[in-house]
Each structure stands twice: as structure tokens, then as C-alpha cells.
Amino acid sequence: MNVEMLLLVALAGVTALSTLGVLLTKDNFYAAMYMTLTLVMVATIYAFFSIEPVFILIVFVFIGAIGIVTVAIAATYRHGPERQFSVFWAIPIVVTAAVLCYSIYTYVLDVPVYTALMTFTTHYSLKFSIENFITTEYLLLLLFMTSLAVLLMLSVVNIYRSEN
Amino acid sequence: MPAIDFMTVSILYITAIVILLVGYLTAVSSKDIVRLLIALELMFGAVFMSLIPLFSVLPDPAFGVALLTIFASGGELLVLTAAIVIHDRRKKSILTSSVSIGGDNV
């Protein structure tokens, strides 16, 4: 296992742990903070693979706008909600996860399948560049998407104004 | 930049599944609309995570899908945020138990 793989495993581990933090904390504010950390780590994994445009979009749009609004709302309504399920549900969940892990483990150990998968997915490199993306079709897609987002926001503003 | 091989794809997909499952569990276990919003954002995070391997085979369509996902999910979450504010104004509560079933009764 080389250094890059170790770094990826570390990033994925921190992402999974911060996700668990959302589930385990009872305070909405801390849950929102853990959620933001999870999204930052997802964006960091994009940067790790040198896909900087998506990193910038996630950090600025998804975390910078939506995430901060969520943190602000969570800080406003800051109280610990009650759980709707018993902790005893954890037992069947753990059993199911163990069975699934064992099935996947035995499946991967099946040598011909593993070899086929390795030959199929071995060493693709990421060749994305923003220059290739700027074509007429994708610009049209962006235009449609922007129109959709504007319509969506206008309808929300309309609902909000009608409430007042 | 690391190559996308079987091990890398496995790590990415396992992490995406973990995020998605925790998002589901958070959604079903809370009585709070804010927690529901947080769970939804986690689920979209899992979607972003699972898109990374697509960049190795179809980079341009993958970026298009990522762009659509980011903006569509952003719009959806902002609508949910507005719905939370409106719901709080109407019911003076953000508990999911106070949400009426169906249609316009947010």
C-alpha cells in the first residue's frame, strides 16, 4: 500500500467518523458542524484526485451557502431531539452488517472473479479538464439548469410572500 | 494523483455507502425537521462521493452530472429550509410529529 492509498484511506476514515458524529450527537448545532466537516472531507477527496472544479463547487456552493444556512438554522433551533427507535435495533443491524461483510469477503476471495475485477478496473487515470467541458451542449445544459433553479427559487419566494 | 484501481473504487464506494446509511438512519431516528435537513445533505454527500469513479471513464459527462447534482440538491435544500421557516411560523414547532400529511400543509 503506497502513500497515496494510505492518505485516501485516512481521508475516507475521517469522513466516515465525522458522519457517525452526526448520528451520535444529540445537539443539532454539532450535528450540522459534523455534517459540514463530512462535506468538506468529500470535497477534499475530489481535490485529492485533482478534480478541482468540483472541489470549488462543493466548498463554495454546497458548504459555503447551503451548509452555513443549515448551521445557522441548527444553531437557532438548538435542542436535543428524542430518538424514535430503541437501541436494541442495533443488534439486528450489527448482525446484518456482519453477514454482508462476510459475504463480500468470501466473494472477493474467489480468485477468478477478483482477477476479472482487477483487470477491468486497473489503473484508470483521471483525464478531466474544464476546457473540454465548455461545449455548446453543456452550456445549454447549464442554461436550462440555471432557469430551473431560478424558477424554483421564485416559487419559494412566492410561497413565502403569500404566507406573510 | 492516484490511479483509479479496484482498491480505490472499493474505498470510495464503501465510504459512500457508510455516509448514505448514516444519512438514512439519521433521517428515520429524529423527530426534528432540522435533523432531517442535515440527513438529506449527508445523502447528497454520498452521491458526490460515488461520482468520483465516473470521472475516470467519462470525465465530461461526470462533471455535468456533478454540476447538476450540486445545483439541484442545493435548490432542493433551500426549498426545505424555506419550508422549515414557514412550518415554524405556522405551528410554532419544528417537530416532525407536527407535520400534517399531504399536499400544501407543510
PDB file of C-alpha atoms in Angstrom:
ATOM      1  CA  MET A   1       0.000   0.000   0.000  1.00  0.00           C
ATOM      2  CA  ASN A   2       1.646   3.261  -1.097  1.00  0.00           C
ATOM      3  CA  VAL A   3       1.447   6.694   0.496  1.00  0.00           C
ATOM      4  CA  GLU A   4      -1.387   7.900  -1.752  1.00  0.00           C
ATOM      5  CA  MET A   5      -3.531   4.921  -0.843  1.00  0.00           C
ATOM      6  CA  LEU A   6      -2.835   5.453   2.859  1.00  0.00           C
ATOM      7  CA  LEU A   7      -3.823   9.098   2.515  1.00  0.00           C
ATOM      8  CA  LEU A   8      -7.045   8.115   0.750  1.00  0.00           C
ATOM      9  CA  VAL A   9      -7.849   5.587   3.477  1.00  0.00           C
ATOM     10  CA  ALA A  10      -7.191   8.265   6.120  1.00  0.00           C
ATOM     11  CA  LEU A  11      -9.453  10.766   4.344  1.00  0.00           C
ATOM     12  CA  ALA A  12     -12.202   8.155   3.929  1.00  0.00           C
ATOM     13  CA  GLY A  13     -11.840   7.192   7.598  1.00  0.00           C
ATOM     14  CA  VAL A  14     -12.169  10.781   8.808  1.00  0.00           C
ATOM     15  CA  THR A  15     -15.198  11.196   6.512  1.00  0.00           C
ATOM     16  CA  ALA A  16     -16.892   8.093   7.944  1.00  0.00           C
ATOM     17  CA  LEU A  17     -16.122   9.147  11.536  1.00  0.00           C
ATOM     18  CA  SER A  18     -17.491  12.660  11.053  1.00  0.00           C
ATOM     19  CA  THR A  19     -20.609  11.107   9.504  1.00  0.00           C
ATOM     20  CA  LEU A  20     -21.063   8.956  12.590  1.00  0.00           C
ATOM     21  CA  GLY A  21     -20.731  12.144  14.655  1.00  0.00           C
ATOM     22  CA  VAL A  22     -23.931  13.445  13.008  1.00  0.00           C
ATOM     23  CA  LEU A  23     -25.781  10.348  14.144  1.00  0.00           C
ATOM     24  CA  LEU A  24     -24.379  10.166  17.656  1.00  0.00           C
ATOM     25  CA  THR A  25     -24.564  13.792  18.778  1.00  0.00           C
ATOM     26  CA  LYS A  26     -27.853  14.954  20.253  1.00  0.00           C
ATOM     27  CA  ASP A  27     -27.285  18.646  19.630  1.00  0.00           C
ATOM     28  CA  ASN A  28     -28.483  19.949  16.264  1.00  0.00           C
ATOM     29  CA  PHE A  29     -25.696  22.520  16.082  1.00  0.00           C
ATOM     30  CA  TYR A  30     -22.944  19.947  16.498  1.00  0.00           C
ATOM     31  CA  ALA A  31     -24.742  17.638  14.063  1.00  0.00           C
ATOM     32  CA  ALA A  32     -24.674  20.434  11.471  1.00  0.00           C
ATOM     33  CA  MET A  33     -20.985  21.033  12.175  1.00  0.00           C
ATOM     34  CA  TYR A  34     -20.194  17.334  11.721  1.00  0.00           C
ATOM     35  CA  MET A  35     -22.235  17.352   8.511  1.00  0.00           C
ATOM     36  CA  THR A  36     -20.204  20.313   7.232  1.00  0.00           C
ATOM     37  CA  LEU A  37     -16.980  18.504   8.121  1.00  0.00           C
ATOM     38  CA  THR A  38     -18.197  15.440   6.198  1.00  0.00           C
ATOM     39  CA  LEU A  39     -18.889  17.528   3.098  1.00  0.00           C
ATOM     40  CA  VAL A  40     -15.507  19.270   3.420  1.00  0.00           C
ATOM     41  CA  MET A  41     -13.855  15.850   3.511  1.00  0.00           C
ATOM     42  CA  VAL A  42     -15.823  14.722   0.432  1.00  0.00           C
ATOM     43  CA  ALA A  43     -14.635  17.870  -1.365  1.00  0.00           C
ATOM     44  CA  THR A  44     -11.081  17.160  -0.175  1.00  0.00           C
ATOM     45  CA  ILE A  45     -11.249  13.679  -1.733  1.00  0.00           C
ATOM     46  CA  TYR A  46     -12.205  15.384  -5.015  1.00  0.00           C
ATOM     47  CA  ALA A  47      -9.156  17.632  -4.639  1.00  0.00           C
ATOM     48  CA  PHE A  48      -7.083  14.533  -3.849  1.00  0.00           C
ATOM     49  CA  PHE A  49      -7.994  13.205  -7.300  1.00  0.00           C
ATOM     50  CA  SER A  50      -7.183  16.635  -8.865  1.00  0.00           C
ATOM     51  CA  ILE A  51     -10.806  17.403  -9.766  1.00  0.00           C
ATOM     52  CA  GLU A  52     -10.544  20.996  -8.557  1.00  0.00           C
ATOM     53  CA  PRO A  53     -13.679  22.421 -10.263  1.00  0.00           C
ATOM     54  CA  VAL A  54     -15.948  20.056  -8.310  1.00  0.00           C
ATOM     55  CA  PHE A  55     -13.981  20.784  -5.127  1.00  0.00           C
ATOM     56  CA  ILE A  56     -14.610  24.503  -5.606  1.00  0.00           C
ATOM     57  CA  LEU A  57     -18.300  23.943  -6.397  1.00  0.00           C
ATOM     58  CA  ILE A  58     -18.862  21.769  -3.331  1.00  0.00           C
ATOM     59  CA  VAL A  59     -16.949  24.069  -0.988  1.00  0.00           C
ATOM     60  CA  PHE A  60     -18.399  27.348  -2.229  1.00  0.00           C
ATOM     61  CA  VAL A  61     -21.928  26.376  -3.249  1.00  0.00           C
ATOM     62  CA  PHE A  62     -22.819  23.371  -1.163  1.00  0.00           C
ATOM     63  CA  ILE A  63     -20.917  24.158   2.031  1.00  0.00           C
ATOM     64  CA  GLY A  64     -20.493  27.924   1.684  1.00  0.00           C
ATOM     65  CA  ALA A  65     -24.169  28.582   1.021  1.00  0.00           C
ATOM     66  CA  ILE A  66     -26.352  25.626   1.968  1.00  0.00           C
ATOM     67  CA  GLY A  67     -24.149  24.257   4.752  1.00  0.00           C
ATOM     68  CA  ILE A  68     -23.844  27.599   6.515  1.00  0.00           C
ATOM     69  CA  VAL A  69     -27.604  28.181   6.290  1.00  0.00           C
ATOM     70  CA  THR A  70     -28.107  24.751   7.834  1.00  0.00           C
ATOM     71  CA  VAL A  71     -25.640  25.519  10.623  1.00  0.00           C
ATOM     72  CA  ALA A  72     -27.426  28.815  11.286  1.00  0.00           C
ATOM     73  CA  ILE A  73     -30.823  27.097  11.442  1.00  0.00           C
ATOM     74  CA  ALA A  74     -29.438  24.336  13.641  1.00  0.00           C
ATOM     75  CA  ALA A  75     -27.948  26.948  15.978  1.00  0.00           C
ATOM     76  CA  THR A  76     -31.339  28.685  16.149  1.00  0.00           C
ATOM     77  CA  TYR A  77     -33.308  25.522  16.905  1.00  0.00           C
ATOM     78  CA  ARG A  78     -30.721  24.092  19.218  1.00  0.00           C
ATOM     79  CA  HIS A  79     -32.102  21.257  21.282  1.00  0.00           C
ATOM     80  CA  GLY A  80     -31.633  17.550  21.509  1.00  0.00           C
ATOM     81  CA  PRO A  81     -34.391  15.593  19.759  1.00  0.00           C
ATOM     82  CA  GLU A  82     -35.601  12.300  21.147  1.00  0.00           C
ATOM     83  CA  ARG A  83     -34.756   9.073  19.392  1.00  0.00           C
ATOM     84  CA  GLN A  84     -37.644   7.304  17.709  1.00  0.00           C
ATOM     85  CA  PHE A  85     -36.227   3.800  17.895  1.00  0.00           C
ATOM     86  CA  SER A  86     -34.914   1.534  20.582  1.00  0.00           C
ATOM     87  CA  VAL A  87     -31.168   0.910  20.874  1.00  0.00           C
ATOM     88  CA  PHE A  88     -31.962  -2.805  20.662  1.00  0.00           C
ATOM     89  CA  TRP A  89     -32.386  -2.300  16.905  1.00  0.00           C
ATOM     90  CA  ALA A  90     -28.588  -2.067  16.845  1.00  0.00           C
ATOM     91  CA  ILE A  91     -28.383  -5.849  17.378  1.00  0.00           C
ATOM     92  CA  PRO A  92     -30.049  -6.924  14.075  1.00  0.00           C
ATOM     93  CA  ILE A  93     -28.202  -4.101  12.287  1.00  0.00           C
ATOM     94  CA  VAL A  94     -24.829  -5.383  13.525  1.00  0.00           C
ATOM     95  CA  VAL A  95     -25.756  -8.979  12.618  1.00  0.00           C
ATOM     96  CA  THR A  96     -26.841  -7.931   9.103  1.00  0.00           C
ATOM     97  CA  ALA A  97     -23.670  -5.867   8.610  1.00  0.00           C
ATOM     98  CA  ALA A  98     -21.536  -8.816   9.737  1.00  0.00           C
ATOM     99  CA  VAL A  99     -23.289 -11.197   7.310  1.00  0.00           C
ATOM    100  CA  LEU A 100     -22.896  -8.681   4.481  1.00  0.00           C
ATOM    101  CA  CYS A 101     -19.198  -8.132   5.241  1.00  0.00           C
ATOM    102  CA  TYR A 102     -18.590 -11.885   5.365  1.00  0.00           C
ATOM    103  CA  SER A 103     -20.412 -12.383   2.049  1.00  0.00           C
ATOM    104  CA  ILE A 104     -18.381  -9.647   0.354  1.00  0.00           C
ATOM    105  CA  TYR A 105     -15.173 -11.002   1.880  1.00  0.00           C
ATOM    106  CA  THR A 106     -15.794 -14.528   0.574  1.00  0.00           C
ATOM    107  CA  TYR A 107     -16.863 -13.109  -2.792  1.00  0.00           C
ATOM    108  CA  VAL A 108     -13.639 -11.117  -3.160  1.00  0.00           C
ATOM    109  CA  LEU A 109     -11.564 -14.153  -2.168  1.00  0.00           C
ATOM    110  CA  ASP A 110     -12.995 -16.030  -5.122  1.00  0.00           C
ATOM    111  CA  VAL A 111      -9.841 -15.701  -7.273  1.00  0.00           C
ATOM    112  CA  PRO A 112     -11.260 -15.690 -10.865  1.00  0.00           C
ATOM    113  CA  VAL A 113     -13.821 -13.015 -10.001  1.00  0.00           C
ATOM    114  CA  TYR A 114     -11.214 -10.934  -8.192  1.00  0.00           C
ATOM    115  CA  THR A 115      -8.816 -11.238 -11.152  1.00  0.00           C
ATOM    116  CA  ALA A 116     -11.540 -10.232 -13.589  1.00  0.00           C
ATOM    117  CA  LEU A 117     -12.422  -7.221 -11.480  1.00  0.00           C
ATOM    118  CA  MET A 118      -8.777  -6.231 -11.156  1.00  0.00           C
ATOM    119  CA  THR A 119      -8.215  -6.380 -14.904  1.00  0.00           C
ATOM    120  CA  PHE A 120     -11.407  -4.448 -15.520  1.00  0.00           C
ATOM    121  CA  THR A 121     -10.684  -1.608 -13.109  1.00  0.00           C
ATOM    122  CA  THR A 122      -6.927  -1.446 -13.048  1.00  0.00           C
ATOM    123  CA  HIS A 123      -5.242   1.937 -13.278  1.00  0.00           C
ATOM    124  CA  TYR A 124      -7.593   4.287 -14.972  1.00  0.00           C
ATOM    125  CA  SER A 125      -6.296   7.819 -14.740  1.00  0.00           C
ATOM    126  CA  LEU A 126      -8.488  10.869 -14.395  1.00  0.00           C
ATOM    127  CA  LYS A 127      -8.310  12.978 -17.541  1.00  0.00           C
ATOM    128  CA  PHE A 128     -10.814  15.690 -16.711  1.00  0.00           C
ATOM    129  CA  SER A 129     -10.142  19.280 -17.753  1.00  0.00           C
ATOM    130  CA  ILE A 130     -12.589  22.163 -17.685  1.00  0.00           C
ATOM    131  CA  GLU A 131     -11.591  23.262 -21.221  1.00  0.00           C
ATOM    132  CA  ASN A 132     -13.053  20.096 -22.761  1.00  0.00           C
ATOM    133  CA  PHE A 133     -16.254  20.587 -20.831  1.00  0.00           C
ATOM    134  CA  ILE A 134     -17.122  24.018 -22.276  1.00  0.00           C
ATOM    135  CA  THR A 135     -19.057  22.940 -25.363  1.00  0.00           C
ATOM    136  CA  THR A 136     -22.422  24.071 -26.739  1.00  0.00           C
ATOM    137  CA  GLU A 137     -24.278  21.055 -25.312  1.00  0.00           C
ATOM    138  CA  TYR A 138     -23.009  21.549 -21.800  1.00  0.00           C
ATOM    139  CA  LEU A 139     -23.556  25.311 -21.930  1.00  0.00           C
ATOM    140  CA  LEU A 140     -27.176  24.599 -22.948  1.00  0.00           C
ATOM    141  CA  LEU A 141     -27.417  22.210 -20.018  1.00  0.00           C
ATOM    142  CA  LEU A 142     -26.098  24.928 -17.706  1.00  0.00           C
ATOM    143  CA  LEU A 143     -28.626  27.417 -19.110  1.00  0.00           C
ATOM    144  CA  PHE A 144     -31.532  25.013 -18.519  1.00  0.00           C
ATOM    145  CA  MET A 145     -30.289  24.256 -15.049  1.00  0.00           C
ATOM    146  CA  THR A 146     -29.977  27.930 -14.155  1.00  0.00           C
ATOM    147  CA  SER A 147     -33.507  28.572 -15.455  1.00  0.00           C
ATOM    148  CA  LEU A 148     -34.810  25.674 -13.373  1.00  0.00           C
ATOM    149  CA  ALA A 149     -33.064  26.959 -10.253  1.00  0.00           C
ATOM    150  CA  VAL A 150     -34.430  30.488 -10.794  1.00  0.00           C
ATOM    151  CA  LEU A 151     -37.969  29.101 -11.248  1.00  0.00           C
ATOM    152  CA  LEU A 152     -37.582  27.031  -8.108  1.00  0.00           C
ATOM    153  CA  MET A 153     -36.423  29.989  -6.059  1.00  0.00           C
ATOM    154  CA  LEU A 154     -39.161  32.231  -7.447  1.00  0.00           C
ATOM    155  CA  SER A 155     -41.807  29.708  -6.427  1.00  0.00           C
ATOM    156  CA  VAL A 156     -40.326  29.559  -2.919  1.00  0.00           C
ATOM    157  CA  VAL A 157     -40.328  33.352  -2.671  1.00  0.00           C
ATOM    158  CA  ASN A 158     -43.930  33.325  -3.883  1.00  0.00           C
ATOM    159  CA  ILE A 159     -44.964  30.815  -1.206  1.00  0.00           C
ATOM    160  CA  TYR A 160     -43.101  32.787   1.457  1.00  0.00           C
ATOM    161  CA  ARG A 161     -44.731  36.070   0.438  1.00  0.00           C
ATOM    162  CA  SER A 162     -48.182  34.510   0.355  1.00  0.00           C
ATOM    163  CA  GLU A 163     -47.566  33.329   3.929  1.00  0.00           C
ATOM    164  CA  ASN A 164     -46.982  36.918   5.001  1.00  0.00           C
TER     165      ASN A 164
ATOM    166  CA  MET B   1      -2.672  11.968  -8.472  1.00  0.00           C
ATOM    167  CA  PRO B   2      -3.579   8.339  -7.635  1.00  0.00           C
ATOM    168  CA  ALA B   3      -4.854   5.948 -10.285  1.00  0.00           C
ATOM    169  CA  ILE B   4      -8.372   4.586 -10.041  1.00  0.00           C
ATOM    170  CA  ASP B   5      -7.942   0.874  -9.393  1.00  0.00           C
ATOM    171  CA  PHE B   6     -10.083  -1.746  -7.709  1.00  0.00           C
ATOM    172  CA  MET B   7      -8.890  -0.826  -4.213  1.00  0.00           C
ATOM    173  CA  THR B   8      -9.538   2.903  -4.698  1.00  0.00           C
ATOM    174  CA  VAL B   9     -13.011   2.295  -6.099  1.00  0.00           C
ATOM    175  CA  SER B  10     -13.790  -0.023  -3.181  1.00  0.00           C
ATOM    176  CA  ILE B  11     -12.729   2.597  -0.627  1.00  0.00           C
ATOM    177  CA  LEU B  12     -14.766   5.301  -2.336  1.00  0.00           C
ATOM    178  CA  TYR B  13     -17.920   3.194  -2.637  1.00  0.00           C
ATOM    179  CA  ILE B  14     -17.689   1.814   0.916  1.00  0.00           C
ATOM    180  CA  THR B  15     -17.336   5.358   2.283  1.00  0.00           C
ATOM    181  CA  ALA B  16     -20.277   6.499   0.133  1.00  0.00           C
ATOM    182  CA  ILE B  17     -22.413   3.619   1.437  1.00  0.00           C
ATOM    183  CA  VAL B  18     -21.460   4.438   5.042  1.00  0.00           C
ATOM    184  CA  ILE B  19     -22.430   8.106   4.558  1.00  0.00           C
ATOM    185  CA  LEU B  20     -25.704   7.119   2.867  1.00  0.00           C
ATOM    186  CA  LEU B  21     -26.668   4.619   5.575  1.00  0.00           C
ATOM    187  CA  VAL B  22     -25.871   7.067   8.371  1.00  0.00           C
ATOM    188  CA  GLY B  23     -27.965   9.654   6.497  1.00  0.00           C
ATOM    189  CA  TYR B  24     -30.878   7.215   6.324  1.00  0.00           C
ATOM    190  CA  LEU B  25     -30.517   6.302   9.986  1.00  0.00           C
ATOM    191  CA  THR B  26     -30.369   9.975  10.994  1.00  0.00           C
ATOM    192  CA  ALA B  27     -33.486  10.675   8.922  1.00  0.00           C
ATOM    193  CA  VAL B  28     -35.555   7.895  10.457  1.00  0.00           C
ATOM    194  CA  SER B  29     -34.327   8.391  14.004  1.00  0.00           C
ATOM    195  CA  SER B  30     -35.014  12.086  14.546  1.00  0.00           C
ATOM    196  CA  LYS B  31     -38.178  13.887  15.485  1.00  0.00           C
ATOM    197  CA  ASP B  32     -36.781  17.186  14.256  1.00  0.00           C
ATOM    198  CA  ILE B  33     -37.054  18.767  10.783  1.00  0.00           C
ATOM    199  CA  VAL B  34     -33.611  20.366  11.111  1.00  0.00           C
ATOM    200  CA  ARG B  35     -32.102  16.927  11.687  1.00  0.00           C
ATOM    201  CA  LEU B  36     -33.979  15.785   8.579  1.00  0.00           C
ATOM    202  CA  LEU B  37     -32.329  18.596   6.572  1.00  0.00           C
ATOM    203  CA  ILE B  38     -28.916  17.539   7.869  1.00  0.00           C
ATOM    204  CA  ALA B  39     -29.638  13.907   6.937  1.00  0.00           C
ATOM    205  CA  LEU B  40     -30.622  14.949   3.422  1.00  0.00           C
ATOM    206  CA  GLU B  41     -27.368  16.861   2.991  1.00  0.00           C
ATOM    207  CA  LEU B  42     -25.449  13.793   4.115  1.00  0.00           C
ATOM    208  CA  MET B  43     -27.245  11.717   1.481  1.00  0.00           C
ATOM    209  CA  PHE B  44     -26.235  14.200  -1.212  1.00  0.00           C
ATOM    210  CA  GLY B  45     -22.675  13.996   0.119  1.00  0.00           C
ATOM    211  CA  ALA B  46     -22.822  10.244  -0.510  1.00  0.00           C
ATOM    212  CA  VAL B  47     -23.966  10.927  -4.074  1.00  0.00           C
ATOM    213  CA  PHE B  48     -20.993  13.261  -4.658  1.00  0.00           C
ATOM    214  CA  MET B  49     -18.676  10.623  -3.259  1.00  0.00           C
ATOM    215  CA  SER B  50     -19.988   7.891  -5.546  1.00  0.00           C
ATOM    216  CA  LEU B  51     -19.488  10.110  -8.611  1.00  0.00           C
ATOM    217  CA  ILE B  52     -15.678  10.142  -8.336  1.00  0.00           C
ATOM    218  CA  PRO B  53     -15.023   6.808 -10.151  1.00  0.00           C
ATOM    219  CA  LEU B  54     -17.162   8.019 -13.073  1.00  0.00           C
ATOM    220  CA  PHE B  55     -14.539  10.710 -13.732  1.00  0.00           C
ATOM    221  CA  SER B  56     -12.046   8.006 -14.693  1.00  0.00           C
ATOM    222  CA  VAL B  57     -14.116   6.653 -17.604  1.00  0.00           C
ATOM    223  CA  LEU B  58     -16.388   9.552 -18.652  1.00  0.00           C
ATOM    224  CA  PRO B  59     -14.881  12.785 -17.317  1.00  0.00           C
ATOM    225  CA  ASP B  60     -17.044  15.351 -19.109  1.00  0.00           C
ATOM    226  CA  PRO B  61     -20.451  13.703 -18.521  1.00  0.00           C
ATOM    227  CA  ALA B  62     -19.356  13.068 -14.940  1.00  0.00           C
ATOM    228  CA  PHE B  63     -18.684  16.767 -14.443  1.00  0.00           C
ATOM    229  CA  GLY B  64     -22.093  17.544 -15.978  1.00  0.00           C
ATOM    230  CA  VAL B  65     -23.772  15.126 -13.585  1.00  0.00           C
ATOM    231  CA  ALA B  66     -21.825  16.593 -10.654  1.00  0.00           C
ATOM    232  CA  LEU B  67     -22.827  20.106 -11.654  1.00  0.00           C
ATOM    233  CA  LEU B  68     -26.492  19.116 -11.978  1.00  0.00           C
ATOM    234  CA  THR B  69     -26.401  17.270  -8.658  1.00  0.00           C
ATOM    235  CA  ILE B  70     -24.809  20.163  -6.787  1.00  0.00           C
ATOM    236  CA  PHE B  71     -27.230  22.790  -8.041  1.00  0.00           C
ATOM    237  CA  ALA B  72     -30.354  20.601  -7.969  1.00  0.00           C
ATOM    238  CA  SER B  73     -29.613  19.431  -4.434  1.00  0.00           C
ATOM    239  CA  GLY B  74     -28.769  22.994  -3.407  1.00  0.00           C
ATOM    240  CA  GLY B  75     -32.133  24.207  -4.718  1.00  0.00           C
ATOM    241  CA  GLU B  76     -33.922  21.340  -3.021  1.00  0.00           C
ATOM    242  CA  LEU B  77     -32.261  22.029   0.318  1.00  0.00           C
ATOM    243  CA  LEU B  78     -33.068  25.737   0.097  1.00  0.00           C
ATOM    244  CA  VAL B  79     -36.722  24.839  -0.533  1.00  0.00           C
ATOM    245  CA  LEU B  80     -36.639  22.596   2.524  1.00  0.00           C
ATOM    246  CA  THR B  81     -35.089  25.438   4.537  1.00  0.00           C
ATOM    247  CA  ALA B  82     -37.917  27.756   3.462  1.00  0.00           C
ATOM    248  CA  ALA B  83     -40.395  25.022   4.361  1.00  0.00           C
ATOM    249  CA  ILE B  84     -38.886  24.766   7.854  1.00  0.00           C
ATOM    250  CA  VAL B  85     -39.233  28.513   8.388  1.00  0.00           C
ATOM    251  CA  ILE B  86     -42.837  28.515   7.145  1.00  0.00           C
ATOM    252  CA  HIS B  87     -43.664  25.470   9.246  1.00  0.00           C
ATOM    253  CA  ASP B  88     -42.222  27.134  12.339  1.00  0.00           C
ATOM    254  CA  ARG B  89     -44.302  30.238  11.693  1.00  0.00           C
ATOM    255  CA  ARG B  90     -47.489  28.245  11.342  1.00  0.00           C
ATOM    256  CA  LYS B  91     -47.124  25.630  14.043  1.00  0.00           C
ATOM    257  CA  LYS B  92     -44.558  27.229  16.381  1.00  0.00           C
ATOM    258  CA  SER B  93     -42.728  23.913  16.310  1.00  0.00           C
ATOM    259  CA  ILE B  94     -40.172  22.099  14.194  1.00  0.00           C
ATOM    260  CA  LEU B  95     -41.016  18.594  15.335  1.00  0.00           C
ATOM    261  CA  THR B  96     -41.879  16.144  12.563  1.00  0.00           C
ATOM    262  CA  SER B  97     -44.861  14.979  14.608  1.00  0.00           C
ATOM    263  CA  SER B  98     -46.478  18.375  13.982  1.00  0.00           C
ATOM    264  CA  VAL B  99     -46.288  17.932  10.192  1.00  0.00           C
ATOM    265  CA  SER B 100     -49.699  17.262   8.666  1.00  0.00           C
ATOM    266  CA  ILE B 101     -49.918  14.611   5.986  1.00  0.00           C
ATOM    267  CA  GLY B 102     -50.236  15.627   2.379  1.00  0.00           C
ATOM    268  CA  GLY B 103     -50.147  18.424  -0.137  1.00  0.00           C
ATOM    269  CA  ASP B 104     -49.806  22.022   0.843  1.00  0.00           C
ATOM    270  CA  ASN B 105     -49.960  21.506   4.592  1.00  0.00           C
ATOM    271  CA  VAL B 106     -46.205  21.711   5.050  1.00  0.00           C
TER     272      VAL B 106
END
